[in-house]
PDB file of C-alpha atoms and ligand atoms in Angstrom:
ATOM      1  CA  UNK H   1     -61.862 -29.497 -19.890  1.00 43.00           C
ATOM      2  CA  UNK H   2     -59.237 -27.266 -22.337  1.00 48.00           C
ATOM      3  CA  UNK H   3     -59.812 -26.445 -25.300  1.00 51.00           C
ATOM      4  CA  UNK H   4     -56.605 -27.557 -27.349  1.00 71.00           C
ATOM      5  CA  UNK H   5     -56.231 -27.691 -31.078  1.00 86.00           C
ATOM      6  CA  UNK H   6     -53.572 -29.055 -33.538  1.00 89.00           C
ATOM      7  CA  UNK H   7     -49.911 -27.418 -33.653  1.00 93.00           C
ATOM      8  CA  UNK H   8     -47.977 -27.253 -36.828  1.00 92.00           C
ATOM      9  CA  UNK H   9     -44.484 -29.182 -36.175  1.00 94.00           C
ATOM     10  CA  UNK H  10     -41.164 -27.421 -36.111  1.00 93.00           C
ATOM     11  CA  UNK H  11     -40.253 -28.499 -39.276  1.00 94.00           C
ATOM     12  CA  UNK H  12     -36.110 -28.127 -39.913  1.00 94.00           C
ATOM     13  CA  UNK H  13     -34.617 -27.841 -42.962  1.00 92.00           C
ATOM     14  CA  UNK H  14     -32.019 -31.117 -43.743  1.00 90.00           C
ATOM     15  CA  UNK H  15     -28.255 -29.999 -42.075  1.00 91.00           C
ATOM     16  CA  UNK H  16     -25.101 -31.241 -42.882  1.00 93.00           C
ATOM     17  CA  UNK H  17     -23.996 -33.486 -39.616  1.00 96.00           C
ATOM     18  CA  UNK H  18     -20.222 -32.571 -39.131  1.00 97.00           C
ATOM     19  CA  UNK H  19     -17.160 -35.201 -39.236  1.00 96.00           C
ATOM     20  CA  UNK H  20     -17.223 -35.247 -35.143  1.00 96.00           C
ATOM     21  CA  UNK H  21     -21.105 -35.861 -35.013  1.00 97.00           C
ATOM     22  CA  UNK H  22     -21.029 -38.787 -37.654  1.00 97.00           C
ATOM     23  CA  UNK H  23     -18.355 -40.201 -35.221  1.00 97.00           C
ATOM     24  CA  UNK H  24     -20.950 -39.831 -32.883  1.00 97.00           C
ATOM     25  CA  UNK H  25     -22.827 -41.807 -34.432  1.00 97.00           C
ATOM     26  CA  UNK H  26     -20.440 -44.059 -35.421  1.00 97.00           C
ATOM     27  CA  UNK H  27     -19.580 -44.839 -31.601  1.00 96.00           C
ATOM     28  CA  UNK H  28     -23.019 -45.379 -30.980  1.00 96.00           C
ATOM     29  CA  UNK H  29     -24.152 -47.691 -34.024  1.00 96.00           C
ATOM     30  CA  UNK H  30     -20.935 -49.911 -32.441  1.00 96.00           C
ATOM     31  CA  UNK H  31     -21.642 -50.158 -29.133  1.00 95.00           C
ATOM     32  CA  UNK H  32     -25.511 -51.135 -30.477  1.00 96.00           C
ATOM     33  CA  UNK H  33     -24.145 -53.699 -33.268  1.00 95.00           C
ATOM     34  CA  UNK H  34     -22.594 -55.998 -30.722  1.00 92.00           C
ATOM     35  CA  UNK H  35     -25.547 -56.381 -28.492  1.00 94.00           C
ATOM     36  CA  UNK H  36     -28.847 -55.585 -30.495  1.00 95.00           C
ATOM     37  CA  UNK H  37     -29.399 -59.383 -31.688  1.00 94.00           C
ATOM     38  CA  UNK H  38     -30.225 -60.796 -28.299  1.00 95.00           C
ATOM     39  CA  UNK H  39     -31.851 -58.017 -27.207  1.00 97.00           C
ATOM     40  CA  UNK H  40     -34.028 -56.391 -29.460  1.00 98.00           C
ATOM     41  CA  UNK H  41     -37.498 -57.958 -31.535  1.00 98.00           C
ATOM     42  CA  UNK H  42     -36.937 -58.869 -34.402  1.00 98.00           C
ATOM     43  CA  UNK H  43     -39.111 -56.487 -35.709  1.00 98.00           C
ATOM     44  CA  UNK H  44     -36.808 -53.753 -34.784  1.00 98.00           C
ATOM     45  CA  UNK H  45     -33.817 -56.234 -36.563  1.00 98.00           C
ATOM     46  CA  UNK H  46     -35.948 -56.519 -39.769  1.00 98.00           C
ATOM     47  CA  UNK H  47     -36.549 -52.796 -40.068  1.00 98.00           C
ATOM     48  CA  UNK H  48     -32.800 -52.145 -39.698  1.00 98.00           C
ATOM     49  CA  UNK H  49     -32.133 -54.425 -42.531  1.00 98.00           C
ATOM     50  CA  UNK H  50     -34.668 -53.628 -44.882  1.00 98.00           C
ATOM     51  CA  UNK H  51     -34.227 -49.939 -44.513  1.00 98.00           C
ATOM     52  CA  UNK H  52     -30.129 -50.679 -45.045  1.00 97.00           C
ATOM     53  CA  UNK H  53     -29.970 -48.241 -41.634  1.00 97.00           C
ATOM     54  CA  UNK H  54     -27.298 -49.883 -39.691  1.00 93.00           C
ATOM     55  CA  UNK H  55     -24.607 -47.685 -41.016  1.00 94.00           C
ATOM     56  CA  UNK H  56     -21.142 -45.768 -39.490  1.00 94.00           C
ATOM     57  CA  UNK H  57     -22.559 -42.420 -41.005  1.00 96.00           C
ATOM     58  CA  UNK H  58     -25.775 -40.885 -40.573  1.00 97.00           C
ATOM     59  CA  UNK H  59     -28.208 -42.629 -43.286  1.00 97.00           C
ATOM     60  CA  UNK H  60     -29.298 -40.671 -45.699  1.00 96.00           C
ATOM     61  CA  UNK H  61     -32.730 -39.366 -44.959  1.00 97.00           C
ATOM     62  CA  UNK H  62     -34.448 -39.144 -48.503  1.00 97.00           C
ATOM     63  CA  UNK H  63     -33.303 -42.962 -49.253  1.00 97.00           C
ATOM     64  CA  UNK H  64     -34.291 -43.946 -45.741  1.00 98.00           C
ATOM     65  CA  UNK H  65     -38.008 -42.567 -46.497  1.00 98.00           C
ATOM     66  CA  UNK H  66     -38.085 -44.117 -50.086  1.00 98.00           C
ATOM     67  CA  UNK H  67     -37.672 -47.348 -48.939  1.00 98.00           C
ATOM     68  CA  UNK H  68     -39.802 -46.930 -45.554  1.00 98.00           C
ATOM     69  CA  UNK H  69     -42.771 -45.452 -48.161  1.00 98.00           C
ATOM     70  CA  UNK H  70     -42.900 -48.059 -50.417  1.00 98.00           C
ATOM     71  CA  UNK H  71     -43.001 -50.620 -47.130  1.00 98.00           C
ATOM     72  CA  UNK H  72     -45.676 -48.865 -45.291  1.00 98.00           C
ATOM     73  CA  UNK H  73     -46.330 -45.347 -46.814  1.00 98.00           C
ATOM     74  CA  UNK H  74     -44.152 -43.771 -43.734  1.00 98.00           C
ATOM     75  CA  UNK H  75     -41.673 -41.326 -43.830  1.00 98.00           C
ATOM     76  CA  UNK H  76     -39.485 -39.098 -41.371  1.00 98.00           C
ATOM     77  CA  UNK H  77     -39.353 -35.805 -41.544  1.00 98.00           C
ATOM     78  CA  UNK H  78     -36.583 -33.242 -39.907  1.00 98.00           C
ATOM     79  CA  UNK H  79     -37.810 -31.229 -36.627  1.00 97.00           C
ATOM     80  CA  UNK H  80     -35.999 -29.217 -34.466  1.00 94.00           C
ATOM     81  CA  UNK H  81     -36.311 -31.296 -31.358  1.00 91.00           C
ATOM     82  CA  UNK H  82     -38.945 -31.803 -28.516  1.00 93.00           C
ATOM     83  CA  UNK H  83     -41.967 -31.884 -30.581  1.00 94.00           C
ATOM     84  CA  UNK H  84     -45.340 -30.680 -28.566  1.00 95.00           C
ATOM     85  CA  UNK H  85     -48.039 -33.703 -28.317  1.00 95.00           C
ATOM     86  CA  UNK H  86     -50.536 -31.260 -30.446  1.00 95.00           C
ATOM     87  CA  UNK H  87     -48.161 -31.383 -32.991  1.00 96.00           C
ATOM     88  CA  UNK H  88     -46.516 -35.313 -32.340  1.00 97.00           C
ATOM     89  CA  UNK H  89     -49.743 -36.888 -32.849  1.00 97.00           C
ATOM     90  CA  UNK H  90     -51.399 -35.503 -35.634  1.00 96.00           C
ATOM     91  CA  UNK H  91     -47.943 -36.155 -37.653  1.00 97.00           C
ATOM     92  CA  UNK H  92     -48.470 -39.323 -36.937  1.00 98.00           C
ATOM     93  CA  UNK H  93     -52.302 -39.568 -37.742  1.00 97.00           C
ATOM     94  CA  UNK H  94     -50.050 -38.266 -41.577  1.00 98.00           C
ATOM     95  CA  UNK H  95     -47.710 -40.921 -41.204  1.00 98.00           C
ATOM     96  CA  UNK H  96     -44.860 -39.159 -40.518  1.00 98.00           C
ATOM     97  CA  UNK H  97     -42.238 -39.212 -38.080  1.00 98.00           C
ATOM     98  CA  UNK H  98     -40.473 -36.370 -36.314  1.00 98.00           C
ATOM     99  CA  UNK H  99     -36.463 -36.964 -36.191  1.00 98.00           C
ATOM    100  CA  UNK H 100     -34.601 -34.371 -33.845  1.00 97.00           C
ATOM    101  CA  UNK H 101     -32.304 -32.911 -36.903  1.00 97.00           C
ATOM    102  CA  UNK H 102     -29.473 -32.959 -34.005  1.00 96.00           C
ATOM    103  CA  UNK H 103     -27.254 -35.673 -32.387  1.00 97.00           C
ATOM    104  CA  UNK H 104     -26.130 -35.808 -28.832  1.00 95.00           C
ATOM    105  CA  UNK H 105     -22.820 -34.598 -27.486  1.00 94.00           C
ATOM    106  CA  UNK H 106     -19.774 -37.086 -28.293  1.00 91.00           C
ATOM    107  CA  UNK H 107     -18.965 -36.192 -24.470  1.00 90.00           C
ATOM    108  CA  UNK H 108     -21.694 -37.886 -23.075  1.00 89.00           C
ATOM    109  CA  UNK H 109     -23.628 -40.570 -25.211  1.00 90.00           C
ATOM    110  CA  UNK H 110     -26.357 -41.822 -22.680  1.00 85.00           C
ATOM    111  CA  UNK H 111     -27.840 -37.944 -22.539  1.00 83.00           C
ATOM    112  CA  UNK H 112     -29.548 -35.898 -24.519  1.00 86.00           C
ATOM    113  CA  UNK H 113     -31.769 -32.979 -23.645  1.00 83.00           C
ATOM    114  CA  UNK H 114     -34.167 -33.854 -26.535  1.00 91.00           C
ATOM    115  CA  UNK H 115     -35.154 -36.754 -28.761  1.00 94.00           C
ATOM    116  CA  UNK H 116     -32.075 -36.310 -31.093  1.00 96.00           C
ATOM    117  CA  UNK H 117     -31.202 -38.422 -34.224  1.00 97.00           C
ATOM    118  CA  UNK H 118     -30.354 -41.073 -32.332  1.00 97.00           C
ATOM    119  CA  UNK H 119     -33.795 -41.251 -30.618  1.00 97.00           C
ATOM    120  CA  UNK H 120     -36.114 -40.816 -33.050  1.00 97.00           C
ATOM    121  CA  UNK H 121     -33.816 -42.258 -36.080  1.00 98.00           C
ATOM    122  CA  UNK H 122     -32.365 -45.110 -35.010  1.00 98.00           C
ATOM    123  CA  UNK H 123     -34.737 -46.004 -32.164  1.00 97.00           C
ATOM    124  CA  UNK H 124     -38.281 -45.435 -33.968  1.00 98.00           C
ATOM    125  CA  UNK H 125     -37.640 -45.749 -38.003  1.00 98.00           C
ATOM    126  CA  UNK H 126     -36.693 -49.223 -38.042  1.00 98.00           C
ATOM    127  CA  UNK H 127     -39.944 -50.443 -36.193  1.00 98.00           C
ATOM    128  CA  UNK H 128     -42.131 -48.059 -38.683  1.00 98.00           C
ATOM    129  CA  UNK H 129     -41.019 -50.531 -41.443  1.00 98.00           C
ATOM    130  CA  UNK H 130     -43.383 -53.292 -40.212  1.00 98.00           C
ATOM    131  CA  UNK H 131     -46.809 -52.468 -41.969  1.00 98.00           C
ATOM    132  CA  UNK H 132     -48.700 -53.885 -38.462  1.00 98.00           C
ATOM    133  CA  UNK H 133     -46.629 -51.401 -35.869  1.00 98.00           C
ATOM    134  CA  UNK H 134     -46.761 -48.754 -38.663  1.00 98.00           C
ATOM    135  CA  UNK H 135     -50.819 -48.695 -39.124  1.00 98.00           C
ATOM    136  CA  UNK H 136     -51.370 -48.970 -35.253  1.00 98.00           C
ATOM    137  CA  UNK H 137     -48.994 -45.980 -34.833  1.00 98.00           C
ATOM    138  CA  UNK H 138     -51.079 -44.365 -37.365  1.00 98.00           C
ATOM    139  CA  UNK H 139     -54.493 -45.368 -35.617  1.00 98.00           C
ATOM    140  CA  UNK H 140     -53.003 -44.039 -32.352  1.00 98.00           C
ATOM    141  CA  UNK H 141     -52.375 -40.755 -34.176  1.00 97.00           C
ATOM    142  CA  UNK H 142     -55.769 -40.275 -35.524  1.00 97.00           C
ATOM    143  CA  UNK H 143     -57.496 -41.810 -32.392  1.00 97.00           C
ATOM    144  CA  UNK H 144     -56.031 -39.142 -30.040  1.00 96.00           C
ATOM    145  CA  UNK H 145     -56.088 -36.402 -32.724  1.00 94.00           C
ATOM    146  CA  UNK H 146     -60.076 -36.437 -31.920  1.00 95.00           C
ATOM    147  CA  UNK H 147     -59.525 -36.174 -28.347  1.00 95.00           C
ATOM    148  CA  UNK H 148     -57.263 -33.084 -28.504  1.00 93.00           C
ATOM    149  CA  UNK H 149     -59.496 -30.908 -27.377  1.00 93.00           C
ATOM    150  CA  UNK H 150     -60.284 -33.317 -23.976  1.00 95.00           C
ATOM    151  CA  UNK H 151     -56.695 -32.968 -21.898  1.00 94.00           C
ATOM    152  CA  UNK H 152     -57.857 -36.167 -19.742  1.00 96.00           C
ATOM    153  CA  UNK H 153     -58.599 -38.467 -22.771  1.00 96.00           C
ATOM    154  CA  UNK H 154     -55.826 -37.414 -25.169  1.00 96.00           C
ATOM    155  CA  UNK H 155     -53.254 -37.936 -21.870  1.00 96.00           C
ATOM    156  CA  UNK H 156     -54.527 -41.451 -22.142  1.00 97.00           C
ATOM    157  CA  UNK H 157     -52.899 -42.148 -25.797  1.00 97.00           C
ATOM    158  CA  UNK H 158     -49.857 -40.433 -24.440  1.00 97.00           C
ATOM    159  CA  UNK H 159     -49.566 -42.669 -21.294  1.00 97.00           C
ATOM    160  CA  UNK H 160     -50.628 -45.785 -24.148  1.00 97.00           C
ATOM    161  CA  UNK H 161     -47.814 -44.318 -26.048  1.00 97.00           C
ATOM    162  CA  UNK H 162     -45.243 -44.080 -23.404  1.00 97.00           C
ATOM    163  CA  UNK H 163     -45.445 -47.386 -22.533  1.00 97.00           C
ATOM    164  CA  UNK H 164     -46.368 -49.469 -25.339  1.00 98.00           C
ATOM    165  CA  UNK H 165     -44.283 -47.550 -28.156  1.00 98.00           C
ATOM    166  CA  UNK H 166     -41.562 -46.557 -26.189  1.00 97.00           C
ATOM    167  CA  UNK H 167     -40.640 -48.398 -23.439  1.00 96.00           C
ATOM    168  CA  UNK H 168     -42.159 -52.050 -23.614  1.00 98.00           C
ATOM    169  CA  UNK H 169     -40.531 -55.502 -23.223  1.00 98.00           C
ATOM    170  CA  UNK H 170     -42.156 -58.342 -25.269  1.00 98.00           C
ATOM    171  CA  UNK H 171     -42.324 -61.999 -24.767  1.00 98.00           C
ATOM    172  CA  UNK H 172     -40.516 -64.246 -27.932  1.00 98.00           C
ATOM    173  CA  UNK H 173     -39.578 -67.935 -28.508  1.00 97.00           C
ATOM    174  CA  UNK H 174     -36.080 -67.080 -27.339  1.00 96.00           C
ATOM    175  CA  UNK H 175     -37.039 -65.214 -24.157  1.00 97.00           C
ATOM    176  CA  UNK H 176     -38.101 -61.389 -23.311  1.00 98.00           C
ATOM    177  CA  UNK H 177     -37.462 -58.577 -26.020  1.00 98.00           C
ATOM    178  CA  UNK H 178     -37.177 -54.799 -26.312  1.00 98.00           C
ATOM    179  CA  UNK H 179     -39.939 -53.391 -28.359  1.00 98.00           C
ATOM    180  CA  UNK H 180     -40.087 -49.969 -26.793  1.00 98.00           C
ATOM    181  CA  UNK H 181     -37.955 -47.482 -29.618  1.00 97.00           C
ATOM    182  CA  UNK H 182     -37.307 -45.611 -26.702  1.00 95.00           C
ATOM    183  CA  UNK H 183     -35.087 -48.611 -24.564  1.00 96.00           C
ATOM    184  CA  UNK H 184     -34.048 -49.735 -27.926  1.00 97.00           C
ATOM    185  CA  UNK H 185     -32.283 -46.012 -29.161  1.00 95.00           C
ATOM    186  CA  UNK H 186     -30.115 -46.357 -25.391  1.00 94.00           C
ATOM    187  CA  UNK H 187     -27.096 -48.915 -24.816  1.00 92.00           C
ATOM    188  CA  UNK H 188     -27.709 -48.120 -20.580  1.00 93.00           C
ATOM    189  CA  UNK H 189     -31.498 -48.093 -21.107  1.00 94.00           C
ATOM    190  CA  UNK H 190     -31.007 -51.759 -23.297  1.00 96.00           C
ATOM    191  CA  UNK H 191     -28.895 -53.281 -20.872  1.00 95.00           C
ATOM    192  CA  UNK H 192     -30.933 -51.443 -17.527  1.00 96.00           C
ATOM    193  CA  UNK H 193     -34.494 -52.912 -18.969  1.00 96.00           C
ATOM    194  CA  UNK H 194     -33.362 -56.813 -19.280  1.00 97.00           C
ATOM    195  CA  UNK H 195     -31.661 -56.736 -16.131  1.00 96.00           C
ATOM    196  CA  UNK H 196     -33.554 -57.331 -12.449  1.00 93.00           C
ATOM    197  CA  UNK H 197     -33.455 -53.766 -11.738  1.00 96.00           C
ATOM    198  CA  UNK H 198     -36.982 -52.942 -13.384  1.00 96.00           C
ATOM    199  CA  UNK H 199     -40.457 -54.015 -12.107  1.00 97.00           C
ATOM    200  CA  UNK H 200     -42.102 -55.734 -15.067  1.00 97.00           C
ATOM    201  CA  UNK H 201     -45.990 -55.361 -15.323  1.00 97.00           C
ATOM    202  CA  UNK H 202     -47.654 -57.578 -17.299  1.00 98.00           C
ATOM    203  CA  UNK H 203     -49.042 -54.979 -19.854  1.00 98.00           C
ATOM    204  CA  UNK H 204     -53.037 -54.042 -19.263  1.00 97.00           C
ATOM    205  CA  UNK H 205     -54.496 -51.478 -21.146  1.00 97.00           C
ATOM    206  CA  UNK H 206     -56.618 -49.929 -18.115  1.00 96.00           C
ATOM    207  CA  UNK H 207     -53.500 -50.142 -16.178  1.00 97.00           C
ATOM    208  CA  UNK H 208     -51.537 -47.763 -18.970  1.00 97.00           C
ATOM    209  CA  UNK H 209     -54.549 -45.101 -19.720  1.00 95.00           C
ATOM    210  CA  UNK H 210     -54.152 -44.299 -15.893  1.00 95.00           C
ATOM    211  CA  UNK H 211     -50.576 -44.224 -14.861  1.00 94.00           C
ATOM    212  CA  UNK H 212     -48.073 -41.458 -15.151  1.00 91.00           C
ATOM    213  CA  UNK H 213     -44.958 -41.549 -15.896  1.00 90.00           C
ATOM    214  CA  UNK H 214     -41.477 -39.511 -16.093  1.00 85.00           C
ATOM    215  CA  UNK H 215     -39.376 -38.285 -18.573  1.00 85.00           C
ATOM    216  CA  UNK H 216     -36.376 -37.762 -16.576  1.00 82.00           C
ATOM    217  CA  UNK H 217     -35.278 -40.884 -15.474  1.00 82.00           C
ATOM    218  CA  UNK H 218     -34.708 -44.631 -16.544  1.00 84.00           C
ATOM    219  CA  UNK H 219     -38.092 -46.407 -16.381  1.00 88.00           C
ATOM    220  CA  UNK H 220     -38.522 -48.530 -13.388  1.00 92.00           C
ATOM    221  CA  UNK H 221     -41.134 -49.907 -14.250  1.00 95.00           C
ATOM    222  CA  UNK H 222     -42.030 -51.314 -17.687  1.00 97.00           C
ATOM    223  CA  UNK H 223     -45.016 -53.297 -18.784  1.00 98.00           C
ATOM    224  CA  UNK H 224     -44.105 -56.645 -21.188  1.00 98.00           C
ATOM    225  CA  UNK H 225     -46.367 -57.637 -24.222  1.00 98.00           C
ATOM    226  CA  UNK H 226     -47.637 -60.812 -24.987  1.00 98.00           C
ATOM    227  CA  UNK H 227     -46.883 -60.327 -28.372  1.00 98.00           C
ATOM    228  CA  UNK H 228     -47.002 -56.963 -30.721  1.00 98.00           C
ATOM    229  CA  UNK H 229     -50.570 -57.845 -31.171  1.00 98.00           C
ATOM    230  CA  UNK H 230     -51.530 -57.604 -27.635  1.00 98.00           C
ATOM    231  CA  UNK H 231     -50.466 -53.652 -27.907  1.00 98.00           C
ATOM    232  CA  UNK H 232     -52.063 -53.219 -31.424  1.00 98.00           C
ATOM    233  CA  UNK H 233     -55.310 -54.465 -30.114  1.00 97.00           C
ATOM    234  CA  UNK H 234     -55.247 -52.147 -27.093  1.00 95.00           C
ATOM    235  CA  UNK H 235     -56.475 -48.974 -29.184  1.00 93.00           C
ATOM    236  CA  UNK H 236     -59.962 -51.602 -30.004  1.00 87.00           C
TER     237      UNK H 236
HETATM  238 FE1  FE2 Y 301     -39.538 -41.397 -28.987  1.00 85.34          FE
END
């Protein structure tokens, strides 16, 4: 057993995003606007629209987070990229979420070395305005912020995180959904994780708390929900 303890976050001061990374942005928002309906839950949808996010600039930050605090008491706050899981967690325990105050080069929009704006904006934000997804995100914070110190019990809630919060499908009236933030940020991921290429695993809790994954390549295999319930009563 380690002994690990809580890291303070990299916080990063708010940057202005030049003209060629809010086209960046821009590029990206489009190619997401003409497919998102039919392929993301609507939770994701919702969030978009109630947080007024689906925008050809970069949204403003501070309005994003007034809006997201009155809906669930959330807010995002700037970091300077990769954030370590002693840090991750326990901002999320605080309800806050870490947005990589960068965006990905215009040269190659599926990459980026880090979670970038795109990422952790775009893909996670929207989903945090649902006061259900937001409290068990909150849970899962505090839940493995007791564990911290036990590196075979707090890699569970990062496993449980992995593939519940970011790359899950879910079952809906009109077929099989994204509800991982980390499919839903990527237009190859998106279009990769409702095609045949992926296994899909019916999700199962003792399944996830064992089973590694990797960071480095397109998920080929992806559990699918029952419904958002099924993952918020997996921390029970
Ligand atoms: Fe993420």
């Amino acid at each position: 057993m380690q002994t690990e303890k809580i890291l303070a976050p990299t916080l990063s001061r708010p940057r202005h995003f030049t003209r060629e990374e809010q086209e960046t942005w821009a590029e990206i928002m489009d190619s997401h606007r003409k497919k998102r309906k039919n392929q993301l839950h609507p939770i994701f949808l919702e969030g978009l629209e109630l947080l007024e996010m689906d925008t050809n600039s970069i949204p403003d930050i501070q309005t994003v987070n007034k809006k997201l605090k009155k809906l669930t008491g959330w807010e995002g706050v700037f970091v300077k990229g990769f954030e370590d899981p002693r840090s991750f967690y326990p901002m999320l325990r605080d309800k806050q979420f870490p947005i990589g105050n960068f965006i990905r080069s215009k040269q190659d929009l599926s990459y980026t070395p880090e979670p970038d704006i795109v990422h952790d904006f775009y893909g996670h934000i929207p989903f945090l305005a649902n006061k259900l997804y937001a409290d068990y995100c909150q849970k899962l914070g505090e839940l493995s912020g007791r564990v911290i110190h036990d590196a075979a019990k707090f890699r569970e809630f990062e496993r449980l995180f992995w593939f519940g919060v970011e790359f899950s499908l879910v079952k809906t009236q009109n077929g099989i959904r994204i509800f991982g933030a980390g499919i839903a940020s990527s237009i190859g991921e998106c279009e990769y994780a409702l095609s045949q290429k992926p296994k899909v695993i019916p999700f199962d809790i003792d399944l996830v708390r064992k089973k590694e994954f990797r960071i480095d390549e397109m998920q080929r295999e992806i559990f699918l929900l029952e419904s958002p319930e099924q993952l918020y009563a997996s921390l029970d």
